[in-house]
CSV table of C-alpha atoms in Angstrom, one decimal:
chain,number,residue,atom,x,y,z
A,1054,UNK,CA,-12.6,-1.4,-7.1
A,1055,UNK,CA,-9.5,0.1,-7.2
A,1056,UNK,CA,-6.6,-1.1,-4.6
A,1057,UNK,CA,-3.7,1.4,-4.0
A,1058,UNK,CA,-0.5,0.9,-1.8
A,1059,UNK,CA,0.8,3.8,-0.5
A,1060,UNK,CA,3.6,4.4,2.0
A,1061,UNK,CA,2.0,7.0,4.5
A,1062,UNK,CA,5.4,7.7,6.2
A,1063,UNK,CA,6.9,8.9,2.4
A,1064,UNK,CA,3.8,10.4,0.9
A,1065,UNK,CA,5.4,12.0,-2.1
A,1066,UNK,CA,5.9,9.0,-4.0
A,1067,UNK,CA,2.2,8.5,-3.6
A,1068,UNK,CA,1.0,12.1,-4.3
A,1069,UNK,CA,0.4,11.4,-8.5
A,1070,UNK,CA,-0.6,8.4,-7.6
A,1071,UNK,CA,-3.5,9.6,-5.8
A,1072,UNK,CA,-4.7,11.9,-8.4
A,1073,UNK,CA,-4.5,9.1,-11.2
A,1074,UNK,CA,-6.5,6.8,-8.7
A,1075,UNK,CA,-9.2,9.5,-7.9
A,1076,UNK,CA,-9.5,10.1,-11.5
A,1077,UNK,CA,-10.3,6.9,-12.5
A,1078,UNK,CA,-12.6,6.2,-9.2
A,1079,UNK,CA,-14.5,9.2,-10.4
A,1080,UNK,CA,-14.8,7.8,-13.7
A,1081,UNK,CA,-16.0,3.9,-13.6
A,1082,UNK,CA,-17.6,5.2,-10.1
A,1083,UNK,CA,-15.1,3.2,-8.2
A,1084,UNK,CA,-14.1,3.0,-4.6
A,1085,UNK,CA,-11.0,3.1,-3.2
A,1086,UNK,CA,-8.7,1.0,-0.8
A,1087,UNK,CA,-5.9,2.0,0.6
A,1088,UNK,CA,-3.2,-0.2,2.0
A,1089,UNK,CA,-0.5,0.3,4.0
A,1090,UNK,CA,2.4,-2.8,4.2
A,1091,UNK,CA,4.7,-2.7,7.2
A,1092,UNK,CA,7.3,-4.6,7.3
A,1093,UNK,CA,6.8,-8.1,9.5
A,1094,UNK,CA,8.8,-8.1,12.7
A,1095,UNK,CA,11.3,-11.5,12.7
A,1096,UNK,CA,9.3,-12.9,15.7
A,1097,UNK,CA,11.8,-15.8,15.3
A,1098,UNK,CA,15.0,-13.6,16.3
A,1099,UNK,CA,13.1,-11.9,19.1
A,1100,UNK,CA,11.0,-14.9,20.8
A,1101,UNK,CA,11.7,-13.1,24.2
A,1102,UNK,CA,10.3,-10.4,23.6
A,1103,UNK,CA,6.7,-11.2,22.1
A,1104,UNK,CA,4.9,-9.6,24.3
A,1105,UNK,CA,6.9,-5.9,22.9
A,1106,UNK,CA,6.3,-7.0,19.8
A,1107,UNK,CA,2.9,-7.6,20.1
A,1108,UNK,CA,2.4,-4.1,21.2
A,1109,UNK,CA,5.0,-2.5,18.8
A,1110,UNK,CA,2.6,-3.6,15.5
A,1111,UNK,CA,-0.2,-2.8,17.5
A,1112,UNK,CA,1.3,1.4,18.0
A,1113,UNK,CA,2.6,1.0,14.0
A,1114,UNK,CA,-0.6,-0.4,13.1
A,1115,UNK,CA,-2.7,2.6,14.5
A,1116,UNK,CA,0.1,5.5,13.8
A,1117,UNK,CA,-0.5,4.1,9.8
A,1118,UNK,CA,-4.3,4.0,10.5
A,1119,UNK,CA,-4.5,7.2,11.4
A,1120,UNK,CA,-2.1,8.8,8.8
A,1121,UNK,CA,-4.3,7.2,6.3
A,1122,UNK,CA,-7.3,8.5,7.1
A,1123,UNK,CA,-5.9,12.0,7.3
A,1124,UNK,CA,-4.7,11.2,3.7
A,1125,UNK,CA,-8.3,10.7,2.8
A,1126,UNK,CA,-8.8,14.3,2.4
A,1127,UNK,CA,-5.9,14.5,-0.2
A,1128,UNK,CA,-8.5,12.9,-2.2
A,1129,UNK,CA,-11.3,14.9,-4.2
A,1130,UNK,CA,-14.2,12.5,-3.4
A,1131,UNK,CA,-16.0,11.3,-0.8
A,1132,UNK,CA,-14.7,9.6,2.3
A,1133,UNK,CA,-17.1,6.9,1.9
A,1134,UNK,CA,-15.5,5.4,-1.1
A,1135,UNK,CA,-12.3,5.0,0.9
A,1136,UNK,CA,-11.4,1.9,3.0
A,1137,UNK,CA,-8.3,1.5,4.8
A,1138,UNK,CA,-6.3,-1.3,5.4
A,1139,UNK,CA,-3.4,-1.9,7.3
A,1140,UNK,CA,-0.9,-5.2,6.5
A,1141,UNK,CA,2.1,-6.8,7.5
A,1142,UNK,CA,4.6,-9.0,5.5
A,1143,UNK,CA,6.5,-8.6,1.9
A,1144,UNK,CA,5.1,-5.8,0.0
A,1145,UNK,CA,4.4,-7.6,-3.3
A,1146,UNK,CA,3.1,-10.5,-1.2
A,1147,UNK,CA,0.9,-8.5,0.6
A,1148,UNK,CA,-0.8,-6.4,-2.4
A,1149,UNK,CA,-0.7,-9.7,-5.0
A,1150,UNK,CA,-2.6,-11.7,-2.0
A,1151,UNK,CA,-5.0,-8.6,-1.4
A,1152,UNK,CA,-5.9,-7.8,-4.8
A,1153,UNK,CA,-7.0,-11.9,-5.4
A,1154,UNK,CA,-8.9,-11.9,-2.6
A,1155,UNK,CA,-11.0,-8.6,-2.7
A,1156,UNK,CA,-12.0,-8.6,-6.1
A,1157,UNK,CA,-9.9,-6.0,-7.2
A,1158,UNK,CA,-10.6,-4.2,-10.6
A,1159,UNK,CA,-6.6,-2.4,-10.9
A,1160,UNK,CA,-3.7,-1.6,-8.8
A,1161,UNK,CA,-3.0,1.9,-8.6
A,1162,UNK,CA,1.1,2.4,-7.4
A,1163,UNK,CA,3.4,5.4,-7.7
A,1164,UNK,CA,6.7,4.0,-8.5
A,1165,UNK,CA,10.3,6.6,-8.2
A,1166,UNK,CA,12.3,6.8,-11.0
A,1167,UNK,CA,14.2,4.3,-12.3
A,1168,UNK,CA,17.9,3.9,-11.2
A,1169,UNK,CA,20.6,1.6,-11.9
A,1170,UNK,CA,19.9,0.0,-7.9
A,1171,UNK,CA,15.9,-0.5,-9.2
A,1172,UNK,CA,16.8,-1.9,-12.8
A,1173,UNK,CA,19.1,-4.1,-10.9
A,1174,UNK,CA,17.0,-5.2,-7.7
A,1175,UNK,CA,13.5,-4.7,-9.2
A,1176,UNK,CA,11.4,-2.0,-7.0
A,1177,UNK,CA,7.8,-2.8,-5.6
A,1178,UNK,CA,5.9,-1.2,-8.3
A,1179,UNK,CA,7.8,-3.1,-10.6
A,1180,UNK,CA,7.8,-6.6,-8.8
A,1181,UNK,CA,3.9,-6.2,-8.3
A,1182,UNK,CA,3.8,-5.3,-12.0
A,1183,UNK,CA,5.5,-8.8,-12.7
A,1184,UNK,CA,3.0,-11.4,-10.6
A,1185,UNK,CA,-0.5,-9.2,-10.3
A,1186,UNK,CA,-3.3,-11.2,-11.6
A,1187,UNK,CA,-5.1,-7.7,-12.7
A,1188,UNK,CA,-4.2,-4.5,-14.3
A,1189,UNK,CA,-1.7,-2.3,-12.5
A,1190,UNK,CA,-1.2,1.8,-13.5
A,1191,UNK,CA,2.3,2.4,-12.1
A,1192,UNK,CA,2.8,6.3,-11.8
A,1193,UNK,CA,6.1,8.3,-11.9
């Protein structure tokens, strides 16, 4: 089982990515599970306005649904060996928490290229690489 993050609102730092994932899915006859982290509203600066809020993840939440499923055809196997899951909260959190809980063979992430700002700060692909329990193949 391979788990891949991808940003569907910047694709092209996922576009290698997908064809390194689909390569090895085809491979070891893997599937596939694309996840989506969006940030987690500060519901503790905005008590007022739960309710918004509420229905604010719920739009984000379907808007990156449906932009990964239509991302499913960027890959050259079949749809059926593709979930899709949508998550809120820290990005490394998030994938670390997800790939102990679902069994996870590797972590497939496309990472930019490094800059002084990511050398400095440490990017996702990076930060995931440090605390994942399993493989990770980051791809530039």
């Amino acid at each position: 089982k391979i788990l891949m993050p991808v940003d569907v609102f910047e694709m092209d730092l996922s576009d290698k990515a997908v064809r390194h994932a689909v390569n090895l899915a085809k491979a070891e006859g893997a599937s596939i599970t694309l996840v989506n982290i969006l940030p987690a509203s500060s519901r503790s600066l905005l008590r007022g306005f739960n309710a918004d809020i509420k229905k604010f993840e719920e739009y984000i939440s379907a808007e990156s649904e449906k932009k990964m499923n239509g991302l499913k055809r960027l890959f050259d196997m079949s749809p059926e060996k593709i979930e899709t899951k949508v998550r809120f909260g820290n990005v490394r959190d998030e994938i670390i928490a997800l790939s102990n809980e679902g069994e996870y063979d590797v972590i497939v992430i496309g990472s930019k290229n490094p800059s002084m700002s990511t050398h400095l700060l440490g990017s996702n692909a990076e930060s995931i690489l440090r605390y994942a329990r399993i493989p990770v193949l980051v791809v530039r």
